[in-house]
Tab-separated table of C-alpha atoms in Angstrom:
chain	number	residue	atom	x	y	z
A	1	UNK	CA	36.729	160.781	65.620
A	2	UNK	CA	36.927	158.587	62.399
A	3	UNK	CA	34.591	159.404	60.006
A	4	UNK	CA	33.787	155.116	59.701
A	5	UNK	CA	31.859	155.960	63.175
A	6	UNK	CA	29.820	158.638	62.017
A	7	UNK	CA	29.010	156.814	58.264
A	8	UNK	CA	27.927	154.148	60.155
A	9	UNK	CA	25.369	156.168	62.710
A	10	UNK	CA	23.884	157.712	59.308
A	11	UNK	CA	23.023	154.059	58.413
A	12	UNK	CA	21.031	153.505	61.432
A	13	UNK	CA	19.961	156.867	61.529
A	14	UNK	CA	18.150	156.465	57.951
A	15	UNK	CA	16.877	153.048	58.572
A	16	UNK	CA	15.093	154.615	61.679
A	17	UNK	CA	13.433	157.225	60.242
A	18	UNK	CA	10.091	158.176	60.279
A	19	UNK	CA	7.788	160.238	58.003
A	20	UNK	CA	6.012	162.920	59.673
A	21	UNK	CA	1.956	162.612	59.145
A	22	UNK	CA	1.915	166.302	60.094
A	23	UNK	CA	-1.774	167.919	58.299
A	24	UNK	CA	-1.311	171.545	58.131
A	25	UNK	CA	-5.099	171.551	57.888
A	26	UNK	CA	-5.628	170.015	60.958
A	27	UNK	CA	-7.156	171.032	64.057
A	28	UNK	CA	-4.539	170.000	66.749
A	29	UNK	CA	-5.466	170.884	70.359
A	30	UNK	CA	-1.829	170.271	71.871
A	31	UNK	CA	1.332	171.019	70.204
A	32	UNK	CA	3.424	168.460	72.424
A	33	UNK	CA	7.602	168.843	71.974
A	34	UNK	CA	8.977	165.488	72.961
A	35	UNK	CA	12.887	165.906	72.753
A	36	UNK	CA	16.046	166.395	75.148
A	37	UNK	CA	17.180	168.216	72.226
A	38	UNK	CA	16.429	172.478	72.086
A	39	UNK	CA	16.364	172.143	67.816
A	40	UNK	CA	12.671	170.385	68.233
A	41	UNK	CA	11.743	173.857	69.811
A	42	UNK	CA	14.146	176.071	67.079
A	43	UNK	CA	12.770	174.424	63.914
A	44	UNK	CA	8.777	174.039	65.197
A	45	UNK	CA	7.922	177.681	65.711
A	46	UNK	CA	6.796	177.481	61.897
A	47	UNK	CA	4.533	174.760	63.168
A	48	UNK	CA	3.289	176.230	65.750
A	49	UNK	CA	2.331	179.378	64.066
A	50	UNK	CA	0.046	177.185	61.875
A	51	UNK	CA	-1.509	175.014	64.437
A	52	UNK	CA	-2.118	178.162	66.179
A	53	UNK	CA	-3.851	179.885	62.768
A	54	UNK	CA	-6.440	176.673	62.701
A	55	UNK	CA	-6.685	176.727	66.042
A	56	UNK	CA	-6.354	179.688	68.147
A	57	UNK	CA	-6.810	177.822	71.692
A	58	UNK	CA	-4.362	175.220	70.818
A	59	UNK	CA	-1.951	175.529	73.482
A	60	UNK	CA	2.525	173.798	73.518
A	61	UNK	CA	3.366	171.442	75.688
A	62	UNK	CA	7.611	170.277	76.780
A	63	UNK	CA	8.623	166.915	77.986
A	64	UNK	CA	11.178	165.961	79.471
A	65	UNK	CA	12.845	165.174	83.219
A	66	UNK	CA	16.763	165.742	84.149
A	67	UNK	CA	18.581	163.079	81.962
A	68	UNK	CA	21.908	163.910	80.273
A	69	UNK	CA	21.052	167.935	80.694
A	70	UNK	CA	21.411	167.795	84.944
A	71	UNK	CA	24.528	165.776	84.578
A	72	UNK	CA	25.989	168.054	82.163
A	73	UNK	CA	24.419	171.703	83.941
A	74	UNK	CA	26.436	170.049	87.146
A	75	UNK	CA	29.720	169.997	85.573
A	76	UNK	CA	29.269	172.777	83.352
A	77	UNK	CA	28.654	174.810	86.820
A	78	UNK	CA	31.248	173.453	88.450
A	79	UNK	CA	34.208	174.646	85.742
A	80	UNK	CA	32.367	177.803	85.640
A	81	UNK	CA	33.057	178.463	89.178
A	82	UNK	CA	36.295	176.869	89.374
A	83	UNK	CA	37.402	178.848	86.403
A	84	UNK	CA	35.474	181.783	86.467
A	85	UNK	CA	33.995	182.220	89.661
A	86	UNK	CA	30.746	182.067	91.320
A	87	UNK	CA	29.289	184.614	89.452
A	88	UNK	CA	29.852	183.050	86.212
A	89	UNK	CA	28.109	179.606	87.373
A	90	UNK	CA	25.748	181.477	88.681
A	91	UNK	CA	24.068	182.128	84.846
A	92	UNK	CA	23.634	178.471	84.839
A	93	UNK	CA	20.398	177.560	86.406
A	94	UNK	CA	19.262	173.824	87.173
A	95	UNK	CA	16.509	172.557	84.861
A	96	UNK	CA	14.217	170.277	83.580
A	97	UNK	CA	14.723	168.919	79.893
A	98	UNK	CA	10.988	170.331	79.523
A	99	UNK	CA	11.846	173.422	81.728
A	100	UNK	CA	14.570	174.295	79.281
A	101	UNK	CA	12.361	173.385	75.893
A	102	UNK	CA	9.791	176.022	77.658
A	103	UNK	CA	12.594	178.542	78.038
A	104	UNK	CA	13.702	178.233	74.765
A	105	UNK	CA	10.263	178.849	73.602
A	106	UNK	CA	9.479	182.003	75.131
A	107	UNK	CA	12.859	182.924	73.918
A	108	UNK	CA	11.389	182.583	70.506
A	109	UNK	CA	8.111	184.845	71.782
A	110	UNK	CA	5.598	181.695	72.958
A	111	UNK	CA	3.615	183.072	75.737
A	112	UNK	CA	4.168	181.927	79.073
A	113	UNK	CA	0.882	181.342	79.459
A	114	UNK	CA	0.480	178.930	76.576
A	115	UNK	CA	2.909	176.704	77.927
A	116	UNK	CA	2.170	173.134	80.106
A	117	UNK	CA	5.253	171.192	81.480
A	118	UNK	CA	5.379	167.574	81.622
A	119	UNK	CA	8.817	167.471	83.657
A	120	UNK	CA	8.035	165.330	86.034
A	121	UNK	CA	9.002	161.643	84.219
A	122	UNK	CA	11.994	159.858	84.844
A	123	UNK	CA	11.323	157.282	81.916
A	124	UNK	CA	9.392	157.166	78.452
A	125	UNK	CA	6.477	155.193	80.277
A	126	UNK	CA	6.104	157.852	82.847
A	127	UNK	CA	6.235	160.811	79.976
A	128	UNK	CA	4.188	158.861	77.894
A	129	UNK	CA	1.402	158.748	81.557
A	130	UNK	CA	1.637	162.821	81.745
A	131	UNK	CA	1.043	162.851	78.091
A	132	UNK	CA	-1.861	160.767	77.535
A	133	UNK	CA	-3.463	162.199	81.083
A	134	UNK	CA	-3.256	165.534	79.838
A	135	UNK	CA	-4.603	164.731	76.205
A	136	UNK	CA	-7.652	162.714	77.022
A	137	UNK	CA	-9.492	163.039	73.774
A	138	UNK	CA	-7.908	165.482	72.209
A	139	UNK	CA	-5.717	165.813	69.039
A	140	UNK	CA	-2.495	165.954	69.319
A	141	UNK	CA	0.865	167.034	67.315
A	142	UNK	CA	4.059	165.354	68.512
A	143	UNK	CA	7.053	167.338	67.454
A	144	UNK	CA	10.607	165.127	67.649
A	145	UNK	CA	14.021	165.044	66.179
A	146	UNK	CA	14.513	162.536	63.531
A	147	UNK	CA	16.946	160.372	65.954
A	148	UNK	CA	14.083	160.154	68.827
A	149	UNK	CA	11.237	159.897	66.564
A	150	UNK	CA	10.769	156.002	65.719
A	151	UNK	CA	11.187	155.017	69.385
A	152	UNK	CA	8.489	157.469	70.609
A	153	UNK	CA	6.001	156.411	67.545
A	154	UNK	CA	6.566	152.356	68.531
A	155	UNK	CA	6.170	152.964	72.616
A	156	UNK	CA	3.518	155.486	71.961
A	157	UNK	CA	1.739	153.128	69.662
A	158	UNK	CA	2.429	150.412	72.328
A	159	UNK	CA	1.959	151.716	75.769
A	160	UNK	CA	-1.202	153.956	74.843
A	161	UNK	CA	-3.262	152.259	71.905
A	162	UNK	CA	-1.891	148.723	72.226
A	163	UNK	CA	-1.856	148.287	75.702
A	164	UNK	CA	-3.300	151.181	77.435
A	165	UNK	CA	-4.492	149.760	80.970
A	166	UNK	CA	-1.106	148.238	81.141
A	167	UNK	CA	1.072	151.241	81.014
A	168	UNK	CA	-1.687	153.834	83.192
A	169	UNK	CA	-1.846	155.148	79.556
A	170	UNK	CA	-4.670	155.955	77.526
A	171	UNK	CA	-5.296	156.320	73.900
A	172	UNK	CA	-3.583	158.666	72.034
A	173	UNK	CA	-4.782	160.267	69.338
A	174	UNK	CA	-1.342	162.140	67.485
A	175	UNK	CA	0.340	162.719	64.315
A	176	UNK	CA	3.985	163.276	63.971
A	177	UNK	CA	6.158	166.539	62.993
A	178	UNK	CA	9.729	165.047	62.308
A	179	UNK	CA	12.862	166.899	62.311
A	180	UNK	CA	14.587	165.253	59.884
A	181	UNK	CA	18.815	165.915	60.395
A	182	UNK	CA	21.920	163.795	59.170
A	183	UNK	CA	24.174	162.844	61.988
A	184	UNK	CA	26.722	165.500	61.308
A	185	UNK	CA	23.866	168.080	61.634
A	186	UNK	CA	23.118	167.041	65.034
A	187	UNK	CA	26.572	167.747	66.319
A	188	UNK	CA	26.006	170.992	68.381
A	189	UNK	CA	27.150	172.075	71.694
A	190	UNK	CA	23.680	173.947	72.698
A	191	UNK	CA	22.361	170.281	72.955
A	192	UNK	CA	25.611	168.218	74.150
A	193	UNK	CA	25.140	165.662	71.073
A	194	UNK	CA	29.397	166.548	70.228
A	195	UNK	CA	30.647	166.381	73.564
A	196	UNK	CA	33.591	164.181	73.661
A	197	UNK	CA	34.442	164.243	70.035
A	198	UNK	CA	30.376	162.908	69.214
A	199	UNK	CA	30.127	160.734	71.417
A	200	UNK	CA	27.024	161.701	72.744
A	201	UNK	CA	25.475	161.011	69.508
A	202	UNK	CA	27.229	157.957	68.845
A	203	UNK	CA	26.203	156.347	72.163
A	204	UNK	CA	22.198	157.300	70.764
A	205	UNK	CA	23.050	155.524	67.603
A	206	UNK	CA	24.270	152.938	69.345
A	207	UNK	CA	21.806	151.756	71.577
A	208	UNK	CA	18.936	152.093	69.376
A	209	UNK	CA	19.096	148.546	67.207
A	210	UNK	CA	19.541	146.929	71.003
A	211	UNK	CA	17.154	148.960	72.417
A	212	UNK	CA	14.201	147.282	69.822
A	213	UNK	CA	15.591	143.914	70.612
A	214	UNK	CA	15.924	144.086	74.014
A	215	UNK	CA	12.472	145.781	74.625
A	216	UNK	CA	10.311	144.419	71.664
A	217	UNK	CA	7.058	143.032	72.873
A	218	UNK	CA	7.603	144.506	76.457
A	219	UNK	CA	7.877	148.682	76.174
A	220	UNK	CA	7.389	148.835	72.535
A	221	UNK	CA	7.166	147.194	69.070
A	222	UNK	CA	10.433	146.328	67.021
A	223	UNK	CA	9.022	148.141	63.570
A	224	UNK	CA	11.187	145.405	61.600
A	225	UNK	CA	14.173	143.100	61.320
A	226	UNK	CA	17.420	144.532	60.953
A	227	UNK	CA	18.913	143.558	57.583
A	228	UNK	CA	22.606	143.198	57.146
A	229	UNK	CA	23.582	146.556	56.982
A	230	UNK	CA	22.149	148.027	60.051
A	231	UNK	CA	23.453	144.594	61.961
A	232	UNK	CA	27.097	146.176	60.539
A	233	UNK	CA	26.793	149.451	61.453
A	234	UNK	CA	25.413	148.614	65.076
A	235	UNK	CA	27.913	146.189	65.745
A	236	UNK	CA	30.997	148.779	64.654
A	237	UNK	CA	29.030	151.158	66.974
A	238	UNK	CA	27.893	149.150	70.083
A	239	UNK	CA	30.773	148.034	71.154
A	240	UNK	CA	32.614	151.569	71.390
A	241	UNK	CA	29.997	153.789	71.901
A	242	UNK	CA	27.501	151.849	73.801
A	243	UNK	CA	27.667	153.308	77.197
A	244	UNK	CA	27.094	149.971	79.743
A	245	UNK	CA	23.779	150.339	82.101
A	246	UNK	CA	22.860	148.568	85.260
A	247	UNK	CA	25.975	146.451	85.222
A	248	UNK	CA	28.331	144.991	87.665
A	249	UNK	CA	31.926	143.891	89.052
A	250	UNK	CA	34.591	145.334	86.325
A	251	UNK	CA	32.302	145.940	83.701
A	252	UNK	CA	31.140	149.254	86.180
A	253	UNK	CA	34.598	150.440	85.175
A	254	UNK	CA	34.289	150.048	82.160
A	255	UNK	CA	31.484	152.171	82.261
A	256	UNK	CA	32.434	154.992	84.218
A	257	UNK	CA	35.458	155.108	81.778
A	258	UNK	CA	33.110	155.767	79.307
A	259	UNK	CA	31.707	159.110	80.875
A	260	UNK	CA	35.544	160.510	81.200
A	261	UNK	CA	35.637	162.046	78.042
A	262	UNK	CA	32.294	163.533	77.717
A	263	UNK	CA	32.452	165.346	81.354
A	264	UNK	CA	35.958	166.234	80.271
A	265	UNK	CA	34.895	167.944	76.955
A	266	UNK	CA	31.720	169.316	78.959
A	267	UNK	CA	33.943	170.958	81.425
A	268	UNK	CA	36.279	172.795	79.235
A	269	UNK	CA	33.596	174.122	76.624
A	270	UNK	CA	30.773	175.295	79.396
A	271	UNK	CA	31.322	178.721	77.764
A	272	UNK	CA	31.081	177.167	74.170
A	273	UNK	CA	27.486	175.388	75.531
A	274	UNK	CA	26.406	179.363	76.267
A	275	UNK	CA	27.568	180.639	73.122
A	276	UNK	CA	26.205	178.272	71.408
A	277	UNK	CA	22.792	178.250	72.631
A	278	UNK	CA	22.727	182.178	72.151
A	279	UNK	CA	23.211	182.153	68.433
A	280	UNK	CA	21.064	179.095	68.160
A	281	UNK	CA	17.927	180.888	69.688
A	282	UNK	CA	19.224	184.299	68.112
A	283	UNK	CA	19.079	182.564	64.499
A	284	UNK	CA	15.551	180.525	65.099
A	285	UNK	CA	12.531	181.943	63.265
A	286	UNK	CA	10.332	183.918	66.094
A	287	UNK	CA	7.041	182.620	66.933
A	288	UNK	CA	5.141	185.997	66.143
């Protein structure tokens, strides 16, 4: 992949960011991990620990429905089996986004029993409905990767406070815990963001400039005008990486053509996905 690609997803990636508002001093009652990426659970448990030390009844909660992960647990299975046999496939279980953020946790020593599961949304509105049901005035921590974090902040701030009765939200009352990562440090296999050379992650990077335009005023708030810069780097990116929704006649194959590589890579490195994921959890600091 040519390095121009990736240059030019660290220029959206930056103008996106946001700053956490995390207060260590804080009493949060909910430690809620809004991601379909396992590194919001392997760089929180810090976090945790200290929400836990303020408050001792504060309790995680994972988000998340099927997404990318089913699609990619189906083929993963499937070379499994085909190369390895049943058996093999048989280590890969079908889960959640939120199911697997939970399994990751008590992999890192978060009791069960601590644990709620929000995996029932197909969409942000719907996660954002389990999320504000469950925190009805109470305080809340929302922990996110830096590529995830300004779109959850603007529909948060949109669906819940702005326009609560709209939505089936309610208020939320949250600060933010940011993961902040470079582009390049977001290419693992444990979370599918290098599959087909990167272009899971370019495809993110991609869609978020249109994804501001196209739903400003409607699921969210644009948080500002795009100066010249980011309108370069999303127009290098959109039109490669972009993967076409919800679209029609040839354009469908265009689409489809799209997903070739990624299932492709997927399906030769399902044993590179398990590795991976070991020595990710196996190098995460413990929640203790």
């Amino acid at each position: 992949m040519k390095e121009k690609y990736f240059e030019a997803a660290e220029v959206i990636n930056r103008a996106y960011n946001v700053e956490s508002t995390y207060d260590s001093s804080k009493k949060y009652d909910l430690m809620v991990v809004y991601d379909d990426d396992i590194t919001a659970v392997l760089k929180s448990m810090n976090i945790y620990r200290q929400v836990k030390q303020v408050n001792p009844a504060a309790r995680l909660v994972t988000v998340g429905g099927e997404g990318l992960l089913a699609a990619a647990f189906k083929m993963m299975r499937l070379s499994l089996k085909i190369r390895k046999g049943k058996a093999q496939a048989s280590c890969l279980q079908k889960e959640t986004e939120a199911g697997r953020l939970k399994r990751v946790a008590m992999a890192l020593g978060v009791p069960e029993s601590e644990i709620d599961v929000l995996d029932k949304g197909r969409n942000t509105t719907q996660n954002l409905q389990a999320i504000s049901k469950l925190a009805q005035g109470l305080q809340i921590l929302v922990v996110s990767t830096q590529r995830l974090a300004m779109v959850f902040r603007q529909s948060a701030d949109f669906q819940c406070n702005e326009k609560p009765a709209q939505f089936g939200c309610t208020a939320l009352n949250y600060d933010l815990f940011v993961i902040a990562q470079p582009v390049k440090e977001i290419l693992h296999w444990y979370n599918f963001q290098i599959a087909g050379k990167g272009r899971v992650a370019l495809h993110l990077f991609a869609s978020l400039v249109r994804r501001f335009e196209v739903y400003d005023g409607k699921f969210l708030r644009k948080p500002f005008e795009p100066d010249d810069a980011l309108k370069k780097a999303d127009a290098l990116l959109r039109n490669r990486f972009l993967i076409k929704q919800r679209v029609g006649g040839i354009r469908i194959i265009k689409a489809y053509l799209q997903y070739i590589p990624i299932m492709w890579d997927i399906f030769w490195n399902a044993e590179n996905y398990l590795a991976d994921e070991k020595k990710a959890i196996a190098s995460a600091e413990r929640y203790a």
